[in-house]
Coordinates of C-alpha atoms and ligand atoms in Angstrom, one line a residue:
X486 CA 5.6 -18.4 55.8
X487 CA 5.5 -17.8 52.1
X488 CA 8.7 -18.7 50.3
X489 CA 10.5 -15.3 49.7
X490 CA 11.6 -16.6 46.3
X491 CA 8.1 -17.1 45.0
X492 CA 7.1 -14.0 43.0
X493 CA 3.5 -13.2 42.5
X494 CA 2.6 -13.2 38.8
X495 CA 1.1 -9.7 38.8
X496 CA 4.2 -8.1 40.3
X497 CA 4.8 -5.0 38.2
X498 CA 8.1 -3.7 37.1
X499 CA 7.7 -0.6 39.2
X500 CA 6.9 -2.7 42.3
X501 CA 9.9 -4.9 41.7
X502 CA 12.2 -1.8 41.3
X503 CA 10.9 -0.3 44.5
X504 CA 11.3 -3.5 46.4
X505 CA 14.9 -4.0 45.1
X506 CA 15.7 -0.5 46.3
X507 CA 14.3 -1.2 49.7
X508 CA 16.1 -4.6 49.9
X509 CA 19.4 -3.0 48.9
X510 CA 19.1 -0.5 51.7
X511 CA 17.9 -3.1 54.3
X512 CA 20.5 -5.8 53.5
X513 CA 23.2 -3.2 53.6
X514 CA 22.0 -2.1 57.0
X515 CA 21.9 -5.6 58.4
X516 CA 25.3 -6.4 56.9
X517 CA 26.7 -3.4 58.8
X518 CA 24.9 -4.4 62.1
X519 CA 26.1 -8.0 61.7
X520 CA 29.7 -7.6 60.5
X521 CA 30.8 -4.2 61.6
X522 CA 28.9 -3.9 64.9
X523 CA 28.3 -7.5 65.9
X524 CA 24.8 -6.5 66.9
X525 CA 22.3 -8.1 64.5
X526 CA 18.7 -7.1 64.8
X527 CA 17.3 -10.0 62.8
X528 CA 17.9 -13.8 62.7
X529 CA 20.0 -15.5 60.1
X530 CA 16.9 -17.0 58.6
X531 CA 15.3 -13.6 58.3
X532 CA 18.5 -12.3 56.7
X533 CA 18.6 -15.2 54.3
X534 CA 15.0 -14.6 53.4
X535 CA 15.9 -11.0 52.4
X536 CA 18.8 -12.2 50.3
X537 CA 16.8 -14.8 48.6
X538 CA 14.0 -12.4 47.8
X539 CA 16.6 -10.0 46.3
X540 CA 18.0 -12.9 44.2
X541 CA 14.6 -13.9 43.0
X542 CA 13.6 -10.4 41.9
X543 CA 17.0 -9.9 40.2
X544 CA 16.5 -13.2 38.3
X545 CA 13.1 -12.1 37.1
X546 CA 14.0 -8.5 36.3
X547 CA 17.7 -8.6 35.3
X548 CA 17.5 -5.1 33.8
X549 CA 16.6 -3.8 37.2
X550 CA 19.7 -5.0 39.0
X551 CA 21.1 -2.0 40.9
X552 CA 24.6 -0.6 40.9
X553 CA 24.5 -1.0 44.7
X554 CA 22.9 -4.5 44.6
X555 CA 23.7 -6.6 47.7
X556 CA 24.4 -9.5 45.4
X557 CA 27.5 -7.8 44.1
X558 CA 29.4 -7.6 47.3
X559 CA 30.5 -10.3 49.9
X560 CA 30.2 -9.5 53.5
X561 CA 30.9 -6.1 55.1
X562 CA 33.1 -3.2 54.3
X563 CA 36.2 -3.4 56.4
X564 CA 36.8 0.3 56.1
X565 CA 35.2 1.0 59.4
X566 CA 37.4 -1.4 61.3
X567 CA 40.2 0.0 63.4
X568 CA 42.4 -3.0 62.5
X569 CA 44.9 -2.9 59.7
X570 CA 43.9 -4.3 56.4
X571 CA 45.2 -7.4 54.7
X572 CA 44.6 -8.3 51.0
X573 CA 43.8 -12.0 50.6
X574 CA 46.1 -13.6 48.0
X575 CA 43.2 -15.9 47.0
X576 CA 39.7 -14.4 47.5
X577 CA 37.7 -15.8 50.4
X578 CA 34.5 -17.0 48.9
X579 CA 31.0 -17.4 50.4
X580 CA 28.9 -20.4 49.8
X581 CA 25.6 -20.8 48.0
X582 CA 22.8 -22.0 50.3
X583 CA 20.2 -24.7 50.0
X584 CA 17.2 -24.8 52.4
X585 CA 15.8 -28.2 51.6
X586 CA 16.6 -31.7 50.1
X587 CA 15.2 -30.8 46.7
X588 CA 17.6 -27.9 46.3
X589 CA 20.5 -30.2 47.3
X590 CA 19.3 -32.6 44.6
X591 CA 19.3 -29.8 42.0
X592 CA 22.9 -28.9 43.0
X593 CA 24.1 -32.4 42.7
X594 CA 22.4 -32.7 39.3
X595 CA 24.0 -29.4 38.2
X596 CA 27.5 -30.7 39.2
X597 CA 26.9 -33.9 37.2
X598 CA 25.8 -32.0 34.1
X599 CA 28.7 -29.6 34.4
X600 CA 31.2 -32.4 34.7
X601 CA 29.4 -34.4 32.0
X602 CA 28.9 -37.3 34.3
X603 CA 26.2 -39.9 33.7
X604 CA 23.4 -40.3 36.2
X605 CA 25.0 -43.4 37.6
X606 CA 28.7 -42.3 37.6
X607 CA 29.9 -42.3 41.2
X608 CA 30.6 -38.9 42.7
X609 CA 32.1 -38.3 46.1
X610 CA 31.5 -35.4 48.5
X611 CA 32.8 -34.3 51.8
X612 CA 30.2 -33.2 54.4
X613 CA 30.8 -31.4 57.7
X614 CA 28.9 -29.3 60.1
X615 CA 28.8 -25.6 59.4
X616 CA 29.9 -23.8 62.5
X617 CA 28.5 -20.4 63.3
X618 CA 31.7 -18.6 63.7
X619 CA 34.0 -16.0 62.1
X620 CA 36.0 -17.0 58.9
X621 CA 39.7 -16.6 59.3
X622 CA 42.7 -17.2 57.0
X623 CA 46.0 -18.3 58.6
X624 CA 49.1 -17.9 56.5
X625 CA 52.0 -20.3 57.3
X626 CA 55.4 -19.8 55.6
X627 CA 57.9 -22.6 56.1
X628 CA 55.6 -23.9 58.7
X629 CA 55.5 -20.7 60.8
X630 CA 52.4 -18.6 61.3
X631 CA 53.1 -15.2 59.7
X632 CA 49.6 -13.7 59.3
X633 CA 46.0 -14.2 60.4
X634 CA 43.3 -12.3 58.7
X635 CA 39.5 -12.1 59.0
X636 CA 37.5 -12.7 55.8
X637 CA 36.4 -9.0 55.6
X638 CA 34.7 -8.5 52.2
X639 CA 36.4 -11.6 50.8
X640 CA 39.2 -9.6 49.1
X641 CA 40.5 -7.5 52.0
X642 CA 40.3 -8.6 55.6
X643 CA 41.5 -7.4 59.0
X644 CA 44.9 -8.3 60.4
X645 CA 44.3 -10.3 63.6
X646 CA 47.8 -11.9 63.9
X647 CA 48.4 -10.8 67.5
X648 CA 44.9 -11.9 68.5
X649 CA 45.1 -15.5 67.2
X650 CA 48.3 -15.9 69.2
X651 CA 45.9 -16.3 72.1
X652 CA 43.9 -19.1 70.5
X653 CA 45.3 -22.5 71.7
X654 CA 43.9 -24.4 68.7
X655 CA 46.1 -22.3 66.4
X656 CA 49.7 -23.4 66.5
X657 CA 52.5 -20.9 65.8
X658 CA 54.4 -23.7 64.1
X659 CA 53.0 -26.5 62.0
X660 CA 54.1 -30.1 62.5
X661 CA 55.3 -32.3 59.6
X662 CA 56.2 -31.0 56.2
X663 CA 53.6 -28.5 55.0
X664 CA 53.9 -26.6 51.7
X665 CA 56.3 -23.7 51.6
X666 CA 53.5 -21.2 51.9
X667 CA 50.0 -22.4 53.0
X668 CA 46.9 -20.4 53.8
X669 CA 44.7 -22.5 56.0
X670 CA 41.1 -21.3 56.3
X671 CA 38.6 -22.1 58.9
X672 CA 36.3 -20.6 61.6
X673 CA 37.1 -18.9 64.9
X674 CA 34.2 -19.7 67.3
X675 CA 33.1 -19.8 70.9
X676 CA 31.5 -22.7 72.6
X677 CA 28.1 -22.3 74.1
X678 CA 29.2 -22.6 77.7
X679 CA 32.0 -20.1 77.2
X680 CA 29.6 -17.7 75.6
X681 CA 27.2 -18.0 78.6
X682 CA 30.1 -17.4 81.0
X683 CA 31.3 -14.4 79.0
X684 CA 27.8 -12.7 79.1
X685 CA 27.6 -13.4 82.9
X686 CA 31.1 -11.8 83.4
X687 CA 30.1 -8.8 81.3
X688 CA 26.9 -8.3 83.3
X689 CA 28.9 -8.5 86.6
X690 CA 31.4 -6.0 85.3
X691 CA 28.7 -3.6 84.2
X692 CA 27.0 -3.9 87.6
X693 CA 30.3 -3.3 89.4
X694 CA 31.1 -0.3 87.2
X695 CA 27.6 1.2 87.8
X696 CA 28.0 0.7 91.5
X697 CA 31.4 2.3 91.6
X698 CA 30.0 5.4 89.9
X699 CA 26.9 5.4 92.1
X700 CA 24.6 5.0 89.1
X701 CA 21.5 3.0 88.6
X702 CA 22.3 -0.4 87.2
X703 CA 20.1 -1.2 84.2
X704 CA 20.7 -4.8 83.2
X705 CA 19.2 -4.1 79.8
X706 CA 21.9 -1.6 79.1
X707 CA 24.8 -3.9 80.0
X708 CA 26.8 -5.2 77.0
X709 CA 25.6 -8.7 76.2
X710 CA 26.4 -10.7 73.1
X711 CA 23.3 -11.9 71.3
X712 CA 24.8 -15.3 70.3
X713 CA 28.2 -17.2 70.3
X714 CA 28.9 -16.0 66.8
X715 CA 28.9 -12.4 67.8
X716 CA 30.8 -13.1 70.9
X717 CA 33.5 -14.8 68.8
X718 CA 33.7 -12.0 66.3
X719 CA 33.7 -9.3 69.0
X720 CA 36.4 -11.1 70.9
X721 CA 38.7 -11.7 67.9
X722 CA 38.4 -8.3 66.3
X723 CA 39.9 -6.4 69.1
X724 CA 42.5 -3.7 68.7
X725 CA 43.9 -4.7 72.0
X726 CA 44.9 -8.4 71.8
X727 CA 45.0 -8.7 75.6
X728 CA 41.2 -8.5 75.5
X729 CA 41.1 -11.5 73.0
X730 CA 43.4 -13.3 75.5
X731 CA 40.6 -13.3 78.1
X732 CA 38.1 -14.8 75.7
X733 CA 38.1 -18.6 75.3
X734 CA 38.1 -18.8 71.5
X735 CA 38.5 -21.9 69.4
X736 CA 39.3 -22.7 65.8
X737 CA 38.8 -25.4 63.3
X738 CA 40.0 -25.6 59.7
X739 CA 37.8 -26.4 56.7
X740 CA 39.7 -25.3 53.6
X741 CA 42.7 -23.4 52.2
X742 CA 43.6 -20.4 50.1
X743 CA 47.0 -19.8 48.5
X744 CA 49.4 -22.7 48.3
X745 CA 53.1 -22.4 47.2
X746 CA 54.6 -25.9 46.8
X747 CA 52.7 -29.1 46.6
X748 CA 49.2 -29.4 47.9
X749 CA 49.2 -32.3 50.3
X750 CA 46.5 -34.4 48.6
X751 CA 44.4 -34.8 45.5
X752 CA 41.0 -34.7 47.2
X753 CA 39.3 -32.4 49.7
X754 CA 39.3 -35.2 52.2
X755 CA 43.1 -35.9 51.8
X756 CA 44.0 -32.3 52.2
X757 CA 41.8 -31.8 55.3
X758 CA 43.3 -34.9 56.9
X759 CA 46.8 -33.5 56.1
X760 CA 45.9 -30.1 57.7
X761 CA 44.8 -32.1 60.8
X762 CA 48.2 -33.9 60.8
X763 CA 49.9 -30.5 60.6
X764 CA 48.3 -29.7 64.0
X765 CA 45.1 -27.8 63.3
X766 CA 41.7 -29.2 64.5
X767 CA 39.0 -30.0 62.0
X768 CA 35.4 -30.9 62.5
X769 CA 34.8 -34.2 64.3
X770 CA 31.8 -34.7 62.1
X771 CA 33.8 -34.3 58.8
X772 CA 33.3 -37.2 56.5
X773 CA 33.4 -38.4 52.9
X774 CA 30.3 -39.9 51.3
X775 CA 29.2 -41.0 47.8
X776 CA 26.0 -39.8 46.2
X777 CA 23.0 -37.7 47.1
X778 CA 21.3 -40.1 49.5
X779 CA 24.4 -40.5 51.6
X780 CA 24.8 -36.7 51.7
X781 CA 21.3 -36.3 53.0
X782 CA 21.7 -39.1 55.5
X783 CA 24.8 -37.4 56.9
X784 CA 22.8 -34.1 57.1
X785 CA 20.1 -35.9 59.1
X786 CA 22.7 -37.5 61.4
X787 CA 24.3 -34.1 62.1
X788 CA 21.0 -32.4 62.6
X789 CA 20.2 -35.1 65.2
X790 CA 23.4 -34.5 67.1
X791 CA 23.0 -30.7 67.0
X792 CA 21.4 -30.1 70.4
X793 CA 24.3 -32.1 72.1
X794 CA 27.2 -30.3 70.4
X795 CA 29.1 -27.9 72.6
X796 CA 28.9 -25.3 69.9
X797 CA 26.3 -23.8 67.6
X798 CA 26.0 -24.9 64.0
X799 CA 23.6 -23.6 61.3
X800 CA 23.8 -26.3 58.6
X801 CA 26.0 -28.8 56.8
X802 CA 28.6 -27.9 54.1
X803 CA 29.0 -30.2 51.1
X804 CA 32.0 -30.1 48.8
X805 CA 32.9 -32.1 45.7
X806 CA 35.8 -34.3 46.9
X807 CA 38.0 -34.5 43.8
X808 CA 40.1 -31.3 43.5
X809 CA 40.6 -31.6 39.8
X810 CA 36.8 -31.6 39.5
X811 CA 36.6 -28.5 41.8
X812 CA 39.0 -26.8 39.4
X813 CA 36.8 -27.7 36.4
X814 CA 33.7 -26.5 38.2
X815 CA 35.2 -23.2 39.2
X816 CA 33.2 -20.3 40.5
X817 CA 30.1 -18.4 39.6
X818 CA 29.9 -14.8 40.8
X819 CA 31.0 -15.0 44.4
X820 CA 30.6 -18.7 45.2
X821 CA 32.3 -21.9 44.2
X822 CA 30.1 -24.3 42.1
X823 CA 31.6 -27.2 43.9
X824 CA 30.4 -26.4 47.4
X825 CA 27.0 -25.8 49.0
X826 CA 25.8 -24.9 52.5
X827 CA 22.6 -26.9 53.4
X828 CA 21.1 -24.7 56.1
X829 CA 19.0 -25.9 59.0
X830 CA 15.5 -24.5 59.3
X831 CA 14.9 -21.9 62.1
X832 CA 14.0 -23.2 65.5
X833 CA 10.3 -22.7 65.3
X834 CA 7.2 -24.4 66.7
X835 CA 3.5 -24.0 66.7
X836 CA 1.5 -23.6 69.9
X837 CA -1.6 -21.9 71.3
X838 CA -1.7 -18.4 72.8
X839 CA -3.6 -19.1 76.0
X840 CA -3.6 -15.7 77.6
X841 CA -2.3 -12.2 77.2
X842 CA -1.1 -10.8 80.6
X843 CA -0.3 -7.2 81.2
X844 CA 2.7 -6.3 83.4
X845 CA 3.0 -2.8 84.9
X846 CA 6.4 -1.3 85.3
X847 CA 7.8 1.4 87.5
X848 CA 7.0 4.2 85.1
X849 CA 3.5 2.7 84.5
X850 CA 4.3 1.1 81.2
X851 CA 1.9 -1.7 80.3
X852 CA 3.8 -4.6 78.7
X853 CA 1.9 -7.5 77.2
X854 CA 3.2 -11.0 77.7
X855 CA 1.9 -14.0 75.8
X856 CA 1.2 -17.1 77.9
X857 CA 1.6 -20.2 75.7
X858 CA 0.7 -23.9 75.9
X859 CA 4.2 -25.2 76.7
X860 CA 6.1 -26.2 73.6
X861 CA 9.6 -27.5 72.9
X862 CA 11.6 -25.3 70.6
X863 CA 15.1 -26.4 69.8
X864 CA 15.4 -28.4 73.0
X865 CA 14.0 -25.6 75.3
X866 CA 10.4 -25.5 76.7
X867 CA 8.8 -22.2 76.0
X868 CA 5.8 -20.9 77.9
X869 CA 6.0 -17.1 77.5
X870 CA 6.6 -14.8 74.6
X871 CA 7.2 -11.1 74.7
X872 CA 4.5 -9.2 72.7
X873 CA 6.3 -5.9 73.0
X874 CA 3.4 -3.4 72.8
X875 CA -0.1 -2.7 71.6
X876 CA 1.1 -2.1 68.0
X877 CA 2.8 -5.5 67.8
X878 CA -0.4 -7.3 68.9
X879 CA -2.4 -5.4 66.3
X880 CA 0.2 -6.1 63.6
X881 CA -0.1 -9.9 64.2
X882 CA -3.9 -9.7 64.8
X883 CA -3.4 -11.8 68.0
X884 CA -6.3 -13.0 70.1
X885 CA -6.4 -15.4 72.9
X886 CA -6.9 -18.9 71.5
X887 CA -4.9 -18.3 68.3
X888 CA -2.5 -20.8 67.0
X889 CA 0.9 -19.1 66.7
X890 CA 4.2 -19.8 65.1
X891 CA 7.0 -18.9 67.5
X892 CA 10.7 -18.7 67.0
X893 CA 13.6 -18.9 69.3
X894 CA 17.0 -17.7 68.3
X895 CA 19.8 -18.3 70.8
X896 CA 19.1 -17.0 74.3
X897 CA 16.8 -14.3 73.1
X898 CA 13.3 -14.2 74.5
X899 CA 11.1 -16.1 72.0
X900 CA 8.9 -14.2 69.7
X901 CA 5.7 -14.7 67.7
X902 CA 6.5 -14.9 64.0
X903 CA 3.1 -15.5 62.6
X904 CA -0.5 -15.8 63.6
X905 CA -1.7 -19.1 62.0
X906 CA -5.4 -18.5 62.7
X907 CA -5.8 -14.8 61.8
X908 CA -8.6 -15.8 59.4
X909 CA -10.7 -17.6 62.1
X910 CA -13.5 -15.4 63.4
X911 CA -12.9 -14.5 67.0
X912 CA -13.4 -11.6 69.2
X913 CA -10.4 -9.2 68.7
X914 CA -8.1 -8.6 71.6
X915 CA -8.7 -5.2 73.2
X916 CA -5.6 -3.7 74.7
X917 CA -6.7 -2.4 78.1
X918 CA -7.6 1.2 78.4
X919 CA -7.3 0.9 82.2
X920 CA -4.4 -0.3 84.3
X921 CA -5.0 -4.0 85.4
X922 CA -3.4 -3.2 88.8
X923 CA -5.2 0.0 89.9
X924 CA -8.0 0.7 87.4
X925 CA -6.6 4.1 86.4
X926 CA -6.9 5.2 82.8
X927 CA -4.1 3.8 80.6
X928 CA -3.1 5.9 77.6
X929 CA -0.4 6.3 75.0
X930 CA 1.1 9.7 74.6
X931 CA 1.3 11.1 71.1
X932 CA 3.9 9.5 68.9
X933 CA 4.5 6.8 71.6
X934 CA 3.7 3.1 71.1
X935 CA 3.8 2.4 74.9
X936 CA 0.6 2.6 76.9
X937 CA 1.1 3.8 80.4
X938 CA -1.0 3.8 83.6
X939 CA -1.9 7.3 84.7
X940 CA -2.4 6.3 88.3
X941 CA 1.0 7.3 89.5
X942 CA 1.5 6.3 93.1
X943 CA -2.1 5.2 93.4
X944 CA -1.0 2.2 91.3
X945 CA 0.3 -0.6 93.5
X946 CA 2.5 -2.0 90.7
X947 CA 4.1 1.4 90.2
X948 CA 4.3 2.0 93.9
X949 CA 6.2 -1.2 94.4
X950 CA 8.5 -0.6 91.4
X951 CA 9.1 2.9 92.6
X952 CA 9.9 1.9 96.1
X953 CA 12.3 -0.8 94.8
X954 CA 13.9 1.9 92.7
X955 CA 14.1 4.4 95.6
X956 CA 16.0 1.9 97.8
X957 CA 18.2 0.5 95.0
X958 CA 22.0 0.9 95.0
X959 CA 22.1 3.8 92.5
X960 CA 19.5 5.7 94.5
X961 CA 19.3 5.8 98.3
X962 CA 20.9 2.4 98.7
X963 CA 19.0 1.2 101.7
X964 CA 20.0 -2.4 102.7
X965 CA 17.4 -4.8 104.1
X966 CA 14.5 -3.6 102.0
X967 CA 14.1 -6.2 99.3
X968 CA 11.2 -6.7 97.0
X969 CA 9.5 -9.2 99.4
X970 CA 9.8 -6.9 102.4
X971 CA 8.6 -3.9 100.4
X972 CA 5.6 -5.6 99.1
X973 CA 4.7 -7.0 102.5
X974 CA 4.9 -3.5 104.0
X975 CA 2.9 -2.1 101.1
X976 CA 0.2 -4.7 101.7
X977 CA 0.0 -3.8 105.3
X978 CA -0.5 -0.2 104.3
X979 CA 2.7 1.0 105.9
X980 CA 4.1 2.6 102.7
X981 CA 0.9 4.0 101.1
X982 CA 2.4 7.5 100.8
X983 CA 5.4 6.3 98.8
X984 CA 9.1 6.6 99.7
X985 CA 8.5 9.1 102.5
X986 CA 6.8 6.4 104.5
X987 CA 10.1 4.5 104.7
X988 CA 11.4 7.2 107.0
X989 CA 8.2 6.9 109.2
X990 CA 8.5 3.2 109.7
X991 CA 10.4 3.6 113.0
X992 CA 7.9 6.1 114.5
X993 CA 4.7 4.4 113.2
X994 CA 5.4 0.7 112.9
X995 CA 8.4 -0.1 115.2
X996 CA 6.1 -2.1 117.5
X997 CA 4.2 -3.8 114.7
X998 CA 7.5 -5.1 113.4
X999 CA 8.2 -6.9 116.7
X1000 CA 5.0 -9.0 116.2
X1001 CA 5.7 -9.7 112.5
X1002 CA 6.8 -13.1 111.5
X1003 CA 10.4 -13.3 110.4
X1004 CA 11.7 -10.2 112.2
X1005 CA 14.0 -10.3 115.2
X1006 CA 15.7 -7.8 117.5
X1007 CA 18.8 -7.8 115.3
X1008 CA 17.0 -7.6 111.9
X1009 CA 14.7 -4.8 113.1
X1010 CA 17.6 -2.7 114.5
X1011 CA 19.7 -3.3 111.4
X1012 CA 16.9 -2.1 109.1
X1013 CA 16.3 1.0 111.2
X1014 CA 20.0 1.8 111.2
X1015 CA 20.1 1.4 107.5
X1016 CA 17.2 3.8 107.0
X1017 CA 18.4 6.3 109.6
X1018 CA 21.8 6.5 107.8
X1019 CA 20.0 7.8 104.7
X1020 CA 18.0 10.6 106.4
X1021 CA 20.1 13.2 104.9
X1022 CA 20.8 11.7 101.5
X1023 CA 22.9 13.0 98.6
X1024 CA 20.6 15.3 96.7
X1025 CA 21.3 13.8 93.3
X1026 CA 20.6 10.3 94.6
X1027 CA 17.4 11.5 96.1
X1028 CA 16.3 13.2 92.9
X1029 CA 17.1 10.1 90.9
X1030 CA 15.5 7.9 93.5
X1031 CA 12.2 9.6 93.1
X1032 CA 12.0 7.9 89.7
X1033 CA 10.9 10.8 87.5
X1034 CA 10.6 9.7 83.9
X1035 CA 13.6 10.8 81.8
X1036 CA 15.6 11.7 84.9
X1037 CA 18.3 9.1 85.2
X1038 CA 21.3 9.2 87.5
X1039 CA 23.3 11.5 85.2
X1040 CA 20.5 13.9 84.5
X1041 CA 19.7 14.1 88.2
X1042 CA 23.3 15.2 88.8
X1043 CA 23.3 17.6 85.9
X1044 CA 20.1 19.2 87.1
X1045 CA 21.6 19.9 90.5
X1046 CA 24.8 21.4 89.1
X1047 CA 23.0 24.5 87.8
Ligands
LIG2136 ZN1 -1.9 1.3 87.6

């Protein structure tokens, strides 16, 4: 992918102004999704690319910097939050990012120049893994925790004092002799395993809630956190702290804000070790190194350990160790000159698109799925990618045989980022105009991107999906008719007229069942009892069970009210 910071030479001022306007709007939207709603739509790398593009344009056209430029604010607006607001005594900064060793080298050189150090003068740094969590400031007075606040926009955060009381890593009282007032800063995070358990639990709860209401359970609509970072943020920023109590959150410290009294050390390393001694965890991979080469070696070592860590990290943070030097270096705009976040590249890999399969859903929607030559992406073997719809295939110009760059972010289904062989001449992929299951015409309605099979119940794929829907818990709720049984009965031609044939099974195929492998006296009678119990179904369940597009469980009930 092109470096977003590389500007083409013929970029006009008008183009730049338009792009800056678009970027301001887009970055603002993603900030809101990420911070206020914990529901990001793009990966961190994509977000970083937008920010870098914005920075590059502003550097090239400083007179075009907008009043609402995203570079002027830090983080989200806390105004929308239901939690009370806390002003930070010392602003919570964000870090500048580097994306490769060269940029780290430039940063070290800048630090040297600023401090007037010779090229050979020793310079020490701390380095630690950058956890993907939620920044939090803990204020201790006389050793007692008096306030916890999220970062918010850096100046004003949200009060989460009752919430952090449920985080075991955060002591209510510090050990030893801390400064009179001490704001310890770090990250609230959730470990990978706890994140997976939480999503499983939320799914189970959503299923149980749907069943209790007699509604169709749609797993896609159940609340699921996209990644551990969102899970941590969503769990901490709860108005009701008892919700936080049920979420296994963790914390580690990596810095400090306001200090009244004596700072317990003269270097970053000494103070971090002191914080650890006061009773707060710090990164196990925190270390002190001298010089650029040692920094990069530690980065490599952390990157190597990344897959085995119980939590997700997205880079390594470097800080100038000497605090008097940190003070001399100071800040530029919103970030300290003495710290840098060296980000990991996205988990991406190249492979070959071997086939495009079309799956047909209950409402006849044709969904393309890309079959890949198996490839390892961030420790997971990937063989399928979602291609979404016809437009997405066209946008990427995908054809079978293309080399593709795929990306995996968290537990999200992998996606194709780029077609690497677009330019190679090859027969274009033709999205089917007929259904691969029944041969009926497949069309997209006006203003719709989805292509659907028009075969209705002629279509075996739709027939099976509709039957499954008809017997599902939200609809007629007939036990004993699983997918395997339904597709077997379909194949035998026992259900060719759709759901109505279910009620004819006893009359028409009772004897056939006796000679069918896997069926016994007990299982046949159980099935017939289950079907007979639903011969006079609740009207709304029946209407919903017929699976008419746009008629969900609630609509079905509403329709019958009139
Ligand atoms: Zn079809």
